[in-house]
PDB file of C-alpha atoms in Angstrom:
ATOM      1  CA  MET A 193      56.873  78.395  78.047  1.00  0.00           C
ATOM      2  CA  SER A 194      59.894  79.411  80.162  1.00  0.00           C
ATOM      3  CA  ASP A 195      59.503  77.948  83.639  1.00  0.00           C
ATOM      4  CA  GLN A 196      63.192  78.055  84.269  1.00  0.00           C
ATOM      5  CA  ALA A 197      63.230  80.938  86.826  1.00  0.00           C
ATOM      6  CA  THR A 198      64.119  80.159  90.366  1.00  0.00           C
ATOM      7  CA  ALA A 199      63.043  81.613  93.536  1.00  0.00           C
ATOM      8  CA  GLY A 200      65.067  84.647  94.573  1.00  0.00           C
ATOM      9  CA  ASP A 201      66.267  85.610  91.060  1.00  0.00           C
ATOM     10  CA  GLY A 202      63.725  88.341  90.823  1.00  0.00           C
ATOM     11  CA  VAL A 203      61.990  86.625  87.946  1.00  0.00           C
ATOM     12  CA  THR A 204      58.531  85.079  88.299  1.00  0.00           C
ATOM     13  CA  PRO A 205      58.505  81.739  86.648  1.00  0.00           C
ATOM     14  CA  THR A 206      55.803  81.173  84.173  1.00  0.00           C
ATOM     15  CA  VAL A 207      53.672  78.148  84.213  1.00  0.00           C
ATOM     16  CA  PRO A 208      53.378  76.180  80.991  1.00  0.00           C
ATOM     17  CA  HIS A 209      49.881  76.646  79.604  1.00  0.00           C
ATOM     18  CA  VAL A 210      47.698  76.253  76.577  1.00  0.00           C
ATOM     19  CA  ILE A 211      45.208  78.982  75.422  1.00  0.00           C
ATOM     20  CA  LEU A 212      42.579  76.970  73.771  1.00  0.00           C
ATOM     21  CA  GLU A 213      41.432  78.125  70.339  1.00  0.00           C
ATOM     22  CA  ASN A 214      38.100  76.240  71.032  1.00  0.00           C
ATOM     23  CA  PRO A 215      37.431  76.652  74.510  1.00  0.00           C
ATOM     24  CA  ILE A 216      35.879  73.803  76.610  1.00  0.00           C
ATOM     25  CA  LYS A 217      32.383  74.233  77.809  1.00  0.00           C
ATOM     26  CA  ARG A 218      31.520  72.907  81.167  1.00  0.00           C
ATOM     27  CA  GLY A 219      28.256  73.805  82.375  1.00  0.00           C
ATOM     28  CA  ASP A 220      28.121  77.699  82.385  1.00  0.00           C
ATOM     29  CA  THR A 221      31.828  77.840  82.414  1.00  0.00           C
ATOM     30  CA  GLU A 222      34.070  78.201  79.540  1.00  0.00           C
ATOM     31  CA  ILE A 223      37.680  76.969  80.116  1.00  0.00           C
ATOM     32  CA  ARG A 224      40.098  78.981  77.729  1.00  0.00           C
ATOM     33  CA  ARG A 225      43.458  78.591  79.534  1.00  0.00           C
ATOM     34  CA  VAL A 226      44.769  75.306  81.035  1.00  0.00           C
ATOM     35  CA  ASP A 227      47.812  74.994  82.957  1.00  0.00           C
ATOM     36  CA  LEU A 228      50.135  71.957  82.720  1.00  0.00           C
ATOM     37  CA  ARG A 229      52.693  70.739  85.166  1.00  0.00           C
ATOM     38  CA  LYS A 230      55.542  68.483  84.486  1.00  0.00           C
ATOM     39  CA  PRO A 231      54.406  64.920  84.996  1.00  0.00           C
ATOM     40  CA  LYS A 232      56.098  62.729  87.678  1.00  0.00           C
ATOM     41  CA  ALA A 233      56.838  59.060  86.631  1.00  0.00           C
ATOM     42  CA  GLY A 234      53.745  57.483  88.085  1.00  0.00           C
ATOM     43  CA  GLU A 235      51.641  59.777  86.020  1.00  0.00           C
ATOM     44  CA  LEU A 236      53.277  58.265  82.846  1.00  0.00           C
ATOM     45  CA  ARG A 237      52.483  54.774  83.874  1.00  0.00           C
ATOM     46  CA  GLY A 238      51.122  52.704  81.182  1.00  0.00           C
ATOM     47  CA  ILE A 239      52.395  55.193  78.493  1.00  0.00           C
ATOM     48  CA  SER A 240      55.255  54.590  76.202  1.00  0.00           C
ATOM     49  CA  LEU A 241      57.623  57.525  76.359  1.00  0.00           C
ATOM     50  CA  GLN A 242      58.195  57.026  72.555  1.00  0.00           C
ATOM     51  CA  ALA A 243      54.578  57.315  71.823  1.00  0.00           C
ATOM     52  CA  LEU A 244      54.175  60.243  73.871  1.00  0.00           C
ATOM     53  CA  GLY A 245      57.181  61.908  72.368  1.00  0.00           C
ATOM     54  CA  GLN A 246      55.486  61.240  68.947  1.00  0.00           C
ATOM     55  CA  SER A 247      52.260  62.960  70.068  1.00  0.00           C
ATOM     56  CA  ASP A 248      50.407  59.743  69.898  1.00  0.00           C
ATOM     57  CA  VAL A 249      46.718  60.648  70.387  1.00  0.00           C
ATOM     58  CA  GLN A 250      45.837  57.980  72.865  1.00  0.00           C
ATOM     59  CA  SER A 251      49.000  58.700  74.894  1.00  0.00           C
ATOM     60  CA  LEU A 252      48.028  62.403  74.952  1.00  0.00           C
ATOM     61  CA  ILE A 253      44.306  61.722  76.016  1.00  0.00           C
ATOM     62  CA  THR A 254      45.665  59.666  78.779  1.00  0.00           C
ATOM     63  CA  VAL A 255      48.270  61.925  80.203  1.00  0.00           C
ATOM     64  CA  ILE A 256      46.604  65.346  79.608  1.00  0.00           C
ATOM     65  CA  PRO A 257      43.905  64.588  82.439  1.00  0.00           C
ATOM     66  CA  ARG A 258      46.612  63.829  84.864  1.00  0.00           C
ATOM     67  CA  ILE A 259      48.580  67.029  84.608  1.00  0.00           C
ATOM     68  CA  THR A 260      46.241  69.857  83.893  1.00  0.00           C
ATOM     69  CA  MET A 261      44.683  72.582  85.998  1.00  0.00           C
ATOM     70  CA  PRO A 262      41.873  72.942  85.902  1.00  0.00           C
ATOM     71  CA  PRO A 263      41.754  68.996  85.736  1.00  0.00           C
ATOM     72  CA  LEU A 264      40.280  67.999  82.324  1.00  0.00           C
ATOM     73  CA  THR A 265      38.521  64.918  81.932  1.00  0.00           C
ATOM     74  CA  GLU A 266      39.401  62.200  79.422  1.00  0.00           C
ATOM     75  CA  PRO A 267      36.142  62.773  77.443  1.00  0.00           C
ATOM     76  CA  GLU A 268      36.911  66.510  77.329  1.00  0.00           C
ATOM     77  CA  VAL A 269      40.400  65.899  76.044  1.00  0.00           C
ATOM     78  CA  ALA A 270      39.065  63.277  73.605  1.00  0.00           C
ATOM     79  CA  ASN A 271      36.564  66.146  72.234  1.00  0.00           C
ATOM     80  CA  LEU A 272      39.472  68.783  71.717  1.00  0.00           C
ATOM     81  CA  GLU A 273      40.044  70.240  68.372  1.00  0.00           C
ATOM     82  CA  VAL A 274      43.166  69.109  66.543  1.00  0.00           C
ATOM     83  CA  GLU A 275      44.862  72.316  66.793  1.00  0.00           C
ATOM     84  CA  ASP A 276      44.360  72.504  70.560  1.00  0.00           C
ATOM     85  CA  LEU A 277      45.419  68.800  71.157  1.00  0.00           C
ATOM     86  CA  ALA A 278      48.566  69.695  69.244  1.00  0.00           C
ATOM     87  CA  ALA A 279      49.314  72.593  71.374  1.00  0.00           C
ATOM     88  CA  PHE A 280      49.022  70.282  74.480  1.00  0.00           C
ATOM     89  CA  GLY A 281      51.478  67.810  72.680  1.00  0.00           C
ATOM     90  CA  ASN A 282      54.024  70.676  72.144  1.00  0.00           C
ATOM     91  CA  VAL A 283      54.043  71.626  75.799  1.00  0.00           C
ATOM     92  CA  ILE A 284      54.360  68.135  76.829  1.00  0.00           C
ATOM     93  CA  PHE A 285      57.142  67.485  74.366  1.00  0.00           C
ATOM     94  CA  GLY A 286      59.030  70.296  76.021  1.00  0.00           C
ATOM     95  CA  PHE A 287      58.992  68.679  79.283  1.00  0.00           C
ATOM     96  CA  PHE A 288      61.171  66.012  77.982  1.00  0.00           C
ATOM     97  CA  LEU A 289      63.926  68.416  76.735  1.00  0.00           C
ATOM     98  CA  THR A 290      67.069  68.980  78.531  1.00  0.00           C
ATOM     99  CA  PRO A 291      67.870  72.722  79.289  1.00  0.00           C
ATOM    100  CA  ALA A 292      70.787  72.512  76.745  1.00  0.00           C
ATOM    101  CA  GLN A 293      68.390  70.982  74.234  1.00  0.00           C
ATOM    102  CA  ARG A 294      65.891  73.719  74.811  1.00  0.00           C
ATOM    103  CA  GLN A 295      68.572  76.404  74.452  1.00  0.00           C
ATOM    104  CA  ARG A 296      69.642  75.110  71.084  1.00  0.00           C
ATOM    105  CA  ILE A 297      65.941  75.124  69.934  1.00  0.00           C
ATOM    106  CA  GLU A 298      65.406  78.658  71.095  1.00  0.00           C
ATOM    107  CA  GLU A 299      68.645  79.721  69.529  1.00  0.00           C
ATOM    108  CA  SER A 300      67.820  78.155  66.231  1.00  0.00           C
ATOM    109  CA  LEU A 301      64.356  79.748  66.386  1.00  0.00           C
ATOM    110  CA  GLY A 302      65.936  83.104  67.432  1.00  0.00           C
ATOM    111  CA  ILE A 303      63.891  83.266  70.658  1.00  0.00           C
TER     112      ILE A 303
END
């Protein structure tokens, strides 16, 4: 989930995403990959940052539809398998880390 590259540095930034273990079926379409963008303050309205940081299920169900592409609906998010919901929570938690915190985590994990 490295989206730290900047324009002109020769590196194409990667978009944070989740590859679903259990794809979402929407009509004849199967959604396997969902991109996430860092939420803006308004997209976090009504959500406790503490609850979101603790991967509170209701907070995730509320925020995920606001920041996903393709846009997921709340019922689709509510029907996610637990491993897919946890994957979204991990990406969202990463949005709240400073670059220094992210670097310390990556160093401790040997990434």
